Coordinates of C-alpha atoms and ligand atoms in Angstrom, one line a residue:
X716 CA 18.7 9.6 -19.5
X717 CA 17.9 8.0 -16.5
X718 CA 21.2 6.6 -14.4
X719 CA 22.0 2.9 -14.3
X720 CA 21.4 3.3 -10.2
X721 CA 17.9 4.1 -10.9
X722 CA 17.2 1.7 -12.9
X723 CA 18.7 -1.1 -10.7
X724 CA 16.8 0.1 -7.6
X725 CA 13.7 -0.4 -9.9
X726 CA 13.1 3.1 -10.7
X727 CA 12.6 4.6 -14.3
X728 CA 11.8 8.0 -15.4
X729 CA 8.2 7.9 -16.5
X730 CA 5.7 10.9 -18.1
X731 CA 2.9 12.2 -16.7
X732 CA 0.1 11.8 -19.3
X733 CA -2.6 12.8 -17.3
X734 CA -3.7 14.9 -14.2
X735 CA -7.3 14.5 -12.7
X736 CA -8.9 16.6 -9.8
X737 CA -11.0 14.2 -7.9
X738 CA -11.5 15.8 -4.9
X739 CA -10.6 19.7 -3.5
X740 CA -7.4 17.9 -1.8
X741 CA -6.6 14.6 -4.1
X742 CA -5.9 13.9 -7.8
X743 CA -5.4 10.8 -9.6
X744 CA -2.2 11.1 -12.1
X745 CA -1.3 8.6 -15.2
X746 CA 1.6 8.2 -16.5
X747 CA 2.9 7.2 -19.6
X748 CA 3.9 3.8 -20.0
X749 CA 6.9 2.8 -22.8
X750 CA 6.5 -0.6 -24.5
X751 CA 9.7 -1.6 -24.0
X752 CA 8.8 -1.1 -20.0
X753 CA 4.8 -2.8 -20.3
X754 CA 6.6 -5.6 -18.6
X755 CA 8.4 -4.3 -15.7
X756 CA 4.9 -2.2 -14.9
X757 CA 2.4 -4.8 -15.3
X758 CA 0.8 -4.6 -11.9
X759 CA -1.7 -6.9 -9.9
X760 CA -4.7 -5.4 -8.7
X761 CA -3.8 -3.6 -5.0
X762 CA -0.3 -3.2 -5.4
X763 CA 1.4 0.4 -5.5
X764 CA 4.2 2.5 -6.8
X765 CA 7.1 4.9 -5.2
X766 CA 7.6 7.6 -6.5
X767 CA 10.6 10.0 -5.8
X768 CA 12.1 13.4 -6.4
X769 CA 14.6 15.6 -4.4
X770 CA 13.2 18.2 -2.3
X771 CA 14.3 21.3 -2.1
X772 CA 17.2 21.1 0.6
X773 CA 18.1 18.1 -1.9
X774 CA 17.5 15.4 0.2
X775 CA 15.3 12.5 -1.7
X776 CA 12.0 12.1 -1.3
X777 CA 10.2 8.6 -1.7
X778 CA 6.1 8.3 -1.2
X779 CA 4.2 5.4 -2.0
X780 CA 0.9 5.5 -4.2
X781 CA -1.7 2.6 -4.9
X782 CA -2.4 2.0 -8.5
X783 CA -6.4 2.9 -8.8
X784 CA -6.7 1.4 -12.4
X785 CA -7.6 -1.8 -12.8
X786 CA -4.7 -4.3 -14.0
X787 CA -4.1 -5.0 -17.4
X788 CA -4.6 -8.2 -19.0
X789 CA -1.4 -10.5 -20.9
X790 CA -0.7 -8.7 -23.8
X791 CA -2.7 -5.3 -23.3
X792 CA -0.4 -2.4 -22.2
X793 CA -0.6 -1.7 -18.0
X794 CA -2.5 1.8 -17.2
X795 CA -0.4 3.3 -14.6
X796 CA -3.1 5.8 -12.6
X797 CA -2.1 6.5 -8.5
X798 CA -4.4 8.5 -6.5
X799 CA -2.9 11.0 -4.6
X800 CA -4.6 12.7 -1.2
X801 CA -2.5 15.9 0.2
X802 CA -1.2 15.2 3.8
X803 CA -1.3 17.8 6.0
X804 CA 3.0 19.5 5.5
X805 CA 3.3 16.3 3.0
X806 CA 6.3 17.8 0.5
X807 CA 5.5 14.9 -1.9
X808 CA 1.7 15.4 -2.1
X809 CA 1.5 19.0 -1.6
X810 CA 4.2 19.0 -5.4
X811 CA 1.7 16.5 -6.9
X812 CA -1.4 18.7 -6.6
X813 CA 0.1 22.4 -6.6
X814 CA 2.7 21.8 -9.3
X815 CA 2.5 18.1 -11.1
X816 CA 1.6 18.9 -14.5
X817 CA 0.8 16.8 -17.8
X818 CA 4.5 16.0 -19.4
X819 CA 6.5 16.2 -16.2
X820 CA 9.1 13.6 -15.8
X821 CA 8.6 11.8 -12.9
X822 CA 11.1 9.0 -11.1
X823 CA 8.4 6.2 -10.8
X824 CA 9.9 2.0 -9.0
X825 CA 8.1 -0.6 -10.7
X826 CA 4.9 -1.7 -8.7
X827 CA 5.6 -3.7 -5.6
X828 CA 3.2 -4.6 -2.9
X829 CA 1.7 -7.7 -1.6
X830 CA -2.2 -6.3 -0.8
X831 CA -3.4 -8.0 -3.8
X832 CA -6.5 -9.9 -4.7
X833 CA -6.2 -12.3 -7.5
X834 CA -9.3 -12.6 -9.7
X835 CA -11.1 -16.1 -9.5
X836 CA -14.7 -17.0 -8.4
X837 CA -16.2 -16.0 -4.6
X838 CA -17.6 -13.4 -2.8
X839 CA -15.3 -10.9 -1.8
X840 CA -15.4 -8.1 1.0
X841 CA -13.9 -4.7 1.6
X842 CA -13.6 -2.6 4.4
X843 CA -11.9 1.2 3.5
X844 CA -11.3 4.3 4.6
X845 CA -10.1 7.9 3.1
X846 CA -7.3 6.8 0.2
X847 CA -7.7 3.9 1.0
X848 CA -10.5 3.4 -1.8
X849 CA -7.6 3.1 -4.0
X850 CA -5.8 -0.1 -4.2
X851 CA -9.4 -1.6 -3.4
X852 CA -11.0 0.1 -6.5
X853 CA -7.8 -1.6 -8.6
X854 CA -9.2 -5.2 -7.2
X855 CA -12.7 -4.7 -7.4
X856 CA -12.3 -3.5 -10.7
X857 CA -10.1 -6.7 -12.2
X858 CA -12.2 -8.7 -10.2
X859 CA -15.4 -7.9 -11.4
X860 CA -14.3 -8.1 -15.2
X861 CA -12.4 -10.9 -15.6
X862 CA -14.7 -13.6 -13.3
X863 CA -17.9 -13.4 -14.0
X864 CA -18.6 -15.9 -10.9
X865 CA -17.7 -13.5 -8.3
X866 CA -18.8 -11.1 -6.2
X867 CA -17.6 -7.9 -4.3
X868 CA -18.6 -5.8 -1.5
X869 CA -17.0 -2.8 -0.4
X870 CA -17.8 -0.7 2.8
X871 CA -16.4 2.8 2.3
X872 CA -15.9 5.5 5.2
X873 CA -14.8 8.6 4.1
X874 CA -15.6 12.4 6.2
X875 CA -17.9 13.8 3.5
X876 CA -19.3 13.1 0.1
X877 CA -17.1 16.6 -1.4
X878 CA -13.9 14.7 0.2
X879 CA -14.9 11.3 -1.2
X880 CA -12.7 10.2 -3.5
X881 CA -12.9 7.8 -6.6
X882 CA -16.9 8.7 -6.5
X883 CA -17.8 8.4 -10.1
X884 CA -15.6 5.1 -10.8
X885 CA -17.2 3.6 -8.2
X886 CA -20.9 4.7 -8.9
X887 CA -19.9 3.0 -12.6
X888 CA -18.8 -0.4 -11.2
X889 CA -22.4 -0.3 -9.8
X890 CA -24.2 0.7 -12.9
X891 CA -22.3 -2.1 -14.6
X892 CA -22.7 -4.8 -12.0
X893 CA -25.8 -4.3 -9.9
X894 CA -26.0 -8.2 -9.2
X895 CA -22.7 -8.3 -8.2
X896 CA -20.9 -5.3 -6.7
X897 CA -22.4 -4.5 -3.8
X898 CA -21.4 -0.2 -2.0
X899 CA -22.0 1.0 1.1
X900 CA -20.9 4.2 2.0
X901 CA -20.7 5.7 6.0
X902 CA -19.8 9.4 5.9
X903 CA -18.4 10.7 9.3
X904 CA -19.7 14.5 9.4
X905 CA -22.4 14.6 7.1
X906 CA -26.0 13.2 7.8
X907 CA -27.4 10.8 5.2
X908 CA -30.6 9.9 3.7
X909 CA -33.0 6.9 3.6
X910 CA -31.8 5.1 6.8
X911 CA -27.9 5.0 5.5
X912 CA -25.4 4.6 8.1
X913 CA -23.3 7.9 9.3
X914 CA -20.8 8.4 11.8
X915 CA -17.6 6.9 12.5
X916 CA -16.7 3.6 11.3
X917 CA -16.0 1.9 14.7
X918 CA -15.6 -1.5 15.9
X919 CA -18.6 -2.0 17.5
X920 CA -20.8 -0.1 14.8
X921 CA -19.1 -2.6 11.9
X922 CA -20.2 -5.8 13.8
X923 CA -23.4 -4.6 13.7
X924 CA -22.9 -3.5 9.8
X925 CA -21.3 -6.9 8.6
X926 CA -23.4 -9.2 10.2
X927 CA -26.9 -7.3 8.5
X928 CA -25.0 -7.2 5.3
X929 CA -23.0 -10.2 4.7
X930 CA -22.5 -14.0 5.1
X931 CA -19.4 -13.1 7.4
X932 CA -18.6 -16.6 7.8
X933 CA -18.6 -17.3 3.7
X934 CA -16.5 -14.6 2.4
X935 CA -13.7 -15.8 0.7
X936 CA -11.1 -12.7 1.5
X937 CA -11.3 -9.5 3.3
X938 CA -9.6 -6.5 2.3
X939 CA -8.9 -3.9 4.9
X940 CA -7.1 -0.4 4.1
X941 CA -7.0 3.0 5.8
X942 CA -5.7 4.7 8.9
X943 CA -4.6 2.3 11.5
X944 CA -7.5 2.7 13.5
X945 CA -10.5 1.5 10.9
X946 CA -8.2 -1.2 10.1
X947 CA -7.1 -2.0 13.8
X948 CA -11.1 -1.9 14.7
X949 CA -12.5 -4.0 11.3
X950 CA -10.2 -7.0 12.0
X951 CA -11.3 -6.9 15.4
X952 CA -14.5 -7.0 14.2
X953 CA -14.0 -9.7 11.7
X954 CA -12.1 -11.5 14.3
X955 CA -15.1 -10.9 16.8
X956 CA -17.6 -12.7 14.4
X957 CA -15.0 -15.8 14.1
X958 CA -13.4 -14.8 10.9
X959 CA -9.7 -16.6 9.9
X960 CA -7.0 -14.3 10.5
X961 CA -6.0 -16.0 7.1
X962 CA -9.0 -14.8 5.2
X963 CA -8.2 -11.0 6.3
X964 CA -6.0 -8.9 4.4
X965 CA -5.0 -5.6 5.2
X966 CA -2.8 -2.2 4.2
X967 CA -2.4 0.5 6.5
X968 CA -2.4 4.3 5.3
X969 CA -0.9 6.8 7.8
X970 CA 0.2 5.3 10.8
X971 CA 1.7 8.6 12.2
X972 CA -1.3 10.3 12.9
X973 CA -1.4 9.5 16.8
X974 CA -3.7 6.2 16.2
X975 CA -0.9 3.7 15.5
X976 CA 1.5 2.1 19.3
X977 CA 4.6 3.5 19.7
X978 CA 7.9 1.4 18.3
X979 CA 8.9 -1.2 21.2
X980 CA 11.6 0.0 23.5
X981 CA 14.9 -1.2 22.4
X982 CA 16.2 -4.2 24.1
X983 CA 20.0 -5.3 24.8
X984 CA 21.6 -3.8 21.5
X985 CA 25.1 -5.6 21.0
X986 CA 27.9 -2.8 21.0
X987 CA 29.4 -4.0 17.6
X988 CA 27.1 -5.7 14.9
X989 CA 28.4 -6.3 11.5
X990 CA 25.6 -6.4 9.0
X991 CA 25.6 -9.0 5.7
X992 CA 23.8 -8.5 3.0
X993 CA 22.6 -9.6 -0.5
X994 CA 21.2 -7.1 -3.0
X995 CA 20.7 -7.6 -6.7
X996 CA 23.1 -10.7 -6.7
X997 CA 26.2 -9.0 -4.5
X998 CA 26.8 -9.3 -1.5
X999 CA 28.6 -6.6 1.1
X1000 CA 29.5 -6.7 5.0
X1001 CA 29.4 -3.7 6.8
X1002 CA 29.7 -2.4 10.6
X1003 CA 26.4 -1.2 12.1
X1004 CA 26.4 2.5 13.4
X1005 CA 24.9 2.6 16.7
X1006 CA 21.1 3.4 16.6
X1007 CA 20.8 3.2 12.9
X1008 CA 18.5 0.5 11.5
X1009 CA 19.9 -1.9 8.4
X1010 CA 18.4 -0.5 6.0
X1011 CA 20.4 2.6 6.6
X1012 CA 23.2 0.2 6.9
X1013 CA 22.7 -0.9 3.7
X1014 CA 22.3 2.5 2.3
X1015 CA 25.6 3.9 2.7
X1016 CA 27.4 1.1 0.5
X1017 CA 24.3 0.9 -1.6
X1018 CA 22.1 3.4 -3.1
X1019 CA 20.0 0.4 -4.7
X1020 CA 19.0 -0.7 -1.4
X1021 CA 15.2 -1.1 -1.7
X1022 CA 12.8 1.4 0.4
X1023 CA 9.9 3.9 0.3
X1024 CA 8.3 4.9 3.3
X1025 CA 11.1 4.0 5.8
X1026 CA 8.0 3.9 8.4
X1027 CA 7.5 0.4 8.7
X1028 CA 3.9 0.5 6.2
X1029 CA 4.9 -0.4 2.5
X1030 CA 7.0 -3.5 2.7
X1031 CA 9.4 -2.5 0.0
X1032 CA 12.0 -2.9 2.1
X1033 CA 11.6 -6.5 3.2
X1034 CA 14.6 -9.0 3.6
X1035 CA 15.0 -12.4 4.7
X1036 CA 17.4 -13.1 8.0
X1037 CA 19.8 -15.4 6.6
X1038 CA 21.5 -15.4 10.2
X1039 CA 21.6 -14.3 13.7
X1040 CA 18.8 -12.0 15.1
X1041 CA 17.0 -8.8 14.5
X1042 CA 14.5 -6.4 16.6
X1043 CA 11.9 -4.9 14.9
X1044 CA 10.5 -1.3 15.8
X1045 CA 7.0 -1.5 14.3
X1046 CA 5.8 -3.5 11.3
X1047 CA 2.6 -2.2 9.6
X1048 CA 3.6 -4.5 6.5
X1049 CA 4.7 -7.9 6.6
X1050 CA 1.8 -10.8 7.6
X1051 CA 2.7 -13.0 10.6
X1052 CA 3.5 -15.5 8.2
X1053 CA 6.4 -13.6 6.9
X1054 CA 7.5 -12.6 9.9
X1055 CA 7.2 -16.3 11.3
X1056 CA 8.9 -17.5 7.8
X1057 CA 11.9 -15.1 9.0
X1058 CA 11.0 -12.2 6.9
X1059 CA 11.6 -8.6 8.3
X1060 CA 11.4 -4.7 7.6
X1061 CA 15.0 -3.7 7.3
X1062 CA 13.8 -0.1 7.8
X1063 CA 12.6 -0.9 11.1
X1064 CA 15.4 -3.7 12.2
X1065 CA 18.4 -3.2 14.8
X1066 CA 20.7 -6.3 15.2
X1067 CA 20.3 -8.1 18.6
X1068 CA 23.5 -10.9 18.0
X1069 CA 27.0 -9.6 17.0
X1070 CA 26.6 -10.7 13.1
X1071 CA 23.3 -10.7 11.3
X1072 CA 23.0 -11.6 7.6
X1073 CA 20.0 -10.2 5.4
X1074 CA 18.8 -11.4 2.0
X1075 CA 16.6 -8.6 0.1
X1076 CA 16.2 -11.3 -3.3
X1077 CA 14.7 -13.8 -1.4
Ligands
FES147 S1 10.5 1.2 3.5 FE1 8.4 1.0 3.8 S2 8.3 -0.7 5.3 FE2 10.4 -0.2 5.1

């Protein structure tokens, strides 16, 4: 029986009906889906899922997966499938492809995410790298099937064609739309055939790519998502060629591997702050520990409090400043709309006033 707790923090115990090897070091895994929770999982195409179990000094681990299948219509039941790649000393990853077997129980929050493309007509772009084929594969997939008026492209990086991931569902989108899907891959360490691209994806060697390949100036949406530094260098690129910072999307996997700017120095911290916040419908007011950021805050009254990667990347833990002023460290998540609407990363906020009031419902 799964605790009251975890269900209010969005969490449910799900099955694991399915475990695929894609690549040497990733696997996609489905889980079973209840009826009376098709609801609560119906996802959009791009958005992802937390998953969590206690490691094994029992502190709680949370990691956040993309959904790679393709999002369910009204009425049809949602097909829950992550893809998982192992991190290099990732506990969570490292448990999903040594030990994660068909019938586990697993601790699975209901999809959440805001890197979503909603089907309708237009021609669509997508710039990826690694994993991040997988939320991508989700909207090209919906897309593709349920408007016949639009059209995708999607630029994939990966190291080599064994580490590829996703090959073969991507090969079939091709089979079954040649008019309107268009692939093509760039593989970092491995020389290619007939004239393709190889090497890495950089800024510089994307302008050039884009501009043979696409109307940049038509597309209707990019979609960006990889390490911090394909992402970093595509928007630049798109950016370069005159491209709407509100035409480009983006999701960034991994921002700790050396790529991503340090977190700003911390300014002026006031030496008392008393933190307010709404959660679920309650509210709470609580003294801020020096150092510690409000979602931690939050935490220690509130084991609902919404999170998953605490690193600034997933956005689950975004809250609206009802009053006074936060300082972010780092936000890989929120668009500079949100942030300019007052949204912010409570995993990444300090207080900079005396009193600072957060809403997470908003
Ligand atoms: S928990 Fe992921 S951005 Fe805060």
């Amino acid at each position: 029986m799964e605790s009251s707790a975890a269900a209010r923090a969005g969490f449910h115990q799900l099955q694991v009906s399915e475990v695929d090897r894609l690549t040497d070091d990733s696997v996609a895994v489905t889980f079973a889906v209840p009826p009376e929770l098709h609801e609560s999982y119906r996802h959009l195409p791009g958005q992802h899922l937390a998953l969590r179990r206690t490691g094994e000094q029992g502190e709680e681990i949370r990691r956040t997966y993309s959904i790679c299948a393709p999002a369910a219509p009204a009425g049809e039941a949602p097909v829950l499938r992550v893809g998982i790649r192992l991190v290099d000393g990732g506990s969570f990853s490292t448990y999903a492809l040594k030990e994660l077997a068909v019938g586990d129980l697993v601790e699975v929050m209901e999809p959440m995410g805001r890197f979503s493309l909603t089907p309708r007509p237009g021609h669509f772009a997508a710039v990826v790298g690694g994993s991040g084929i997988t939320p991508v594969l989700s909207m090209a997939a919906t897309l593709l099937a349920r408007e016949p008026e639009a059209r995708f492209c999607l630029i994939r990086s990966d190291r080599t064609a064994a580490s590829t991931m996703f090959l073969d569902e991507v090969a079939d989108l091709k089979d079954r739309y040649p008019d309107r899907f268009q692939l093509v891959t760039v593989l970092s360490r491995e020389e290619q055939q007939a004239g393709l691209p190889s090497g890495r994806l950089d800024r510089e060697r994307l302008t050039g790519l884009l501009t043979a390949l696409l109307p940049v100036d038509t597309i209707d949406g990019w979609f960006l998502c990889g390490p911090f530094g394909l992402v970093q260098g595509a928007e630049q690129a798109l950016r370069g060629l005159g491209v709407d910072r509100g035409r480009i999307h983006q999701e960034i996997f991994h921002v700790d591997d050396g790529s991503a700017p340090a977190p700003a120095p911390a300014a002026d911290a006031p030496a008392h702050a008393t933190l307010t916040a709404t959660l679920h419908g309650r509210s709470g007011s609580w003294p801020v520990e020096r150092g510690e950021t409000l979602l931690e805050t939050v935490l220690r009254a509130r084991a609902d409090a919404p999170y998953a990667c605490k690193g600034g990347v997933c956005g689950t833990c975004r809250a609206f400043v009802v009053g006074g002023e936060v300082r972010m460290d780092r936000n890989f998540a929120l668009e500079p709309e949100e942030t300019e609407a007052g949204y912010v990363l409570a995993c990444q906020s300090h207080p900079a006033t005396p009193d600072v009031e957060l809403d997470f419902d908003r």
